[in-house]
């Protein structure tokens, strides 16, 4: 069965901006959430977003990192994340830091 997001994530209103990704249950450090973007030069920014990539918000103090893995951008937790906590990544559009 296809799930647009892993079962441990949900989308809801964010205090940061619009909608965001939130933990459903506790998430351990170093968990790879999956693919957030797929390289595709037919798009202006060179990537197409998956549901995972469409809803995480920026933070200067993130609990996740987005990293390039071949033709994909993936998201991994860099700290333990508590149930209900928003999933955040430090980024500037399609430049990861």
mmCIF file of C-alpha atoms in Angstrom:
data_model
loop_
_atom_site.group_PDB
_atom_site.id
_atom_site.type_symbol
_atom_site.label_atom_id
_atom_site.label_comp_id
_atom_site.label_asym_id
_atom_site.label_seq_id
_atom_site.Cartn_x
_atom_site.Cartn_y
_atom_site.Cartn_z
ATOM 1 C CA UNK A 1 0.000 0.000 0.000
ATOM 2 C CA UNK A 2 1.385 3.424 -0.976
ATOM 3 C CA UNK A 3 1.780 5.982 1.796
ATOM 4 C CA UNK A 4 2.785 9.518 0.758
ATOM 5 C CA UNK A 5 4.480 9.964 4.159
ATOM 6 C CA UNK A 6 6.030 7.508 6.605
ATOM 7 C CA UNK A 7 3.549 6.402 9.284
ATOM 8 C CA UNK A 8 5.488 8.326 11.954
ATOM 9 C CA UNK A 9 4.879 11.729 10.258
ATOM 10 C CA UNK A 10 1.789 13.861 9.718
ATOM 11 C CA UNK A 11 0.998 17.265 8.225
ATOM 12 C CA UNK A 12 -0.645 19.995 10.282
ATOM 13 C CA UNK A 13 -0.614 23.759 10.877
ATOM 14 C CA UNK A 14 2.841 25.082 11.718
ATOM 15 C CA UNK A 15 3.812 27.975 13.972
ATOM 16 C CA UNK A 16 6.806 28.496 11.631
ATOM 17 C CA UNK A 17 5.007 28.818 8.294
ATOM 18 C CA UNK A 18 1.813 27.423 6.780
ATOM 19 C CA UNK A 19 1.713 23.659 7.096
ATOM 20 C CA UNK A 20 4.545 21.544 8.463
ATOM 21 C CA UNK A 21 5.607 17.974 9.151
ATOM 22 C CA UNK A 22 5.172 16.691 12.688
ATOM 23 C CA UNK A 23 6.270 13.564 14.531
ATOM 24 C CA UNK A 24 3.624 10.986 15.373
ATOM 25 C CA UNK A 25 5.375 9.264 18.259
ATOM 26 C CA UNK A 26 9.012 9.588 19.268
ATOM 27 C CA UNK A 27 11.645 9.438 16.519
ATOM 28 C CA UNK A 28 15.230 8.386 17.193
ATOM 29 C CA UNK A 29 18.342 10.202 15.979
ATOM 30 C CA UNK A 30 19.743 9.017 12.595
ATOM 31 C CA UNK A 31 16.442 7.768 11.186
ATOM 32 C CA UNK A 32 16.275 8.281 7.407
ATOM 33 C CA UNK A 33 12.757 9.488 6.612
ATOM 34 C CA UNK A 34 13.096 8.880 2.884
ATOM 35 C CA UNK A 35 13.314 10.870 -0.334
ATOM 36 C CA UNK A 36 12.194 14.500 -0.213
ATOM 37 C CA UNK A 37 13.245 15.562 -3.737
ATOM 38 C CA UNK A 38 14.128 13.809 -6.998
ATOM 39 C CA UNK A 39 16.595 15.376 -9.456
ATOM 40 C CA UNK A 40 14.767 16.327 -12.659
ATOM 41 C CA UNK A 41 16.198 19.028 -14.927
ATOM 42 C CA UNK A 42 12.824 19.576 -16.589
ATOM 43 C CA UNK A 43 11.879 21.736 -13.589
ATOM 44 C CA UNK A 44 13.181 25.278 -13.043
ATOM 45 C CA UNK A 45 14.864 24.426 -9.752
ATOM 46 C CA UNK A 46 16.111 21.042 -11.016
ATOM 47 C CA UNK A 47 14.084 18.962 -8.551
ATOM 48 C CA UNK A 48 10.580 17.646 -8.064
ATOM 49 C CA UNK A 49 9.326 17.396 -4.482
ATOM 50 C CA UNK A 50 7.736 14.384 -2.873
ATOM 51 C CA UNK A 51 5.101 14.911 -0.138
ATOM 52 C CA UNK A 52 7.960 14.674 2.381
ATOM 53 C CA UNK A 53 9.817 17.522 0.644
ATOM 54 C CA UNK A 54 6.768 19.703 0.310
ATOM 55 C CA UNK A 55 6.066 20.244 3.981
ATOM 56 C CA UNK A 56 9.174 20.434 6.161
ATOM 57 C CA UNK A 57 10.020 23.946 7.328
ATOM 58 C CA UNK A 58 13.289 25.819 7.822
ATOM 59 C CA UNK A 59 14.927 26.343 11.196
ATOM 60 C CA UNK A 60 18.325 27.706 12.205
ATOM 61 C CA UNK A 61 18.229 25.002 14.904
ATOM 62 C CA UNK A 62 16.914 21.983 12.953
ATOM 63 C CA UNK A 63 16.229 18.476 14.201
ATOM 64 C CA UNK A 64 16.868 16.978 10.728
ATOM 65 C CA UNK A 65 19.283 17.337 7.853
ATOM 66 C CA UNK A 66 18.556 17.157 4.136
ATOM 67 C CA UNK A 67 21.416 15.669 2.145
ATOM 68 C CA UNK A 68 22.110 14.804 -1.475
ATOM 69 C CA UNK A 69 22.334 11.095 -2.284
ATOM 70 C CA UNK A 70 22.928 10.662 -6.032
ATOM 71 C CA UNK A 71 19.768 11.949 -7.801
ATOM 72 C CA UNK A 72 17.818 12.320 -4.568
ATOM 73 C CA UNK A 73 17.617 14.594 -1.558
ATOM 74 C CA UNK A 74 16.885 12.618 1.582
ATOM 75 C CA UNK A 75 15.963 13.683 5.112
ATOM 76 C CA UNK A 76 17.527 12.211 8.278
ATOM 77 C CA UNK A 77 16.994 13.082 11.929
ATOM 78 C CA UNK A 78 20.050 14.574 13.656
ATOM 79 C CA UNK A 79 18.557 14.412 17.150
ATOM 80 C CA UNK A 80 15.854 12.527 18.966
ATOM 81 C CA UNK A 81 12.457 14.062 18.100
ATOM 82 C CA UNK A 82 9.568 14.014 20.547
ATOM 83 C CA UNK A 83 5.994 13.106 19.709
ATOM 84 C CA UNK A 84 4.266 16.201 18.284
ATOM 85 C CA UNK A 85 7.504 18.078 17.508
ATOM 86 C CA UNK A 86 7.787 19.772 14.112
ATOM 87 C CA UNK A 87 10.323 18.368 11.642
ATOM 88 C CA UNK A 88 12.744 21.118 10.577
ATOM 89 C CA UNK A 89 15.735 21.419 8.249
ATOM 90 C CA UNK A 90 18.182 24.284 7.710
ATOM 91 C CA UNK A 91 18.005 25.307 4.051
ATOM 92 C CA UNK A 92 17.781 28.181 1.590
ATOM 93 C CA UNK A 93 15.531 27.074 -1.249
ATOM 94 C CA UNK A 94 17.533 24.293 -2.919
ATOM 95 C CA UNK A 95 20.849 25.037 -1.262
ATOM 96 C CA UNK A 96 21.379 22.772 1.720
ATOM 97 C CA UNK A 97 23.622 23.710 4.605
#
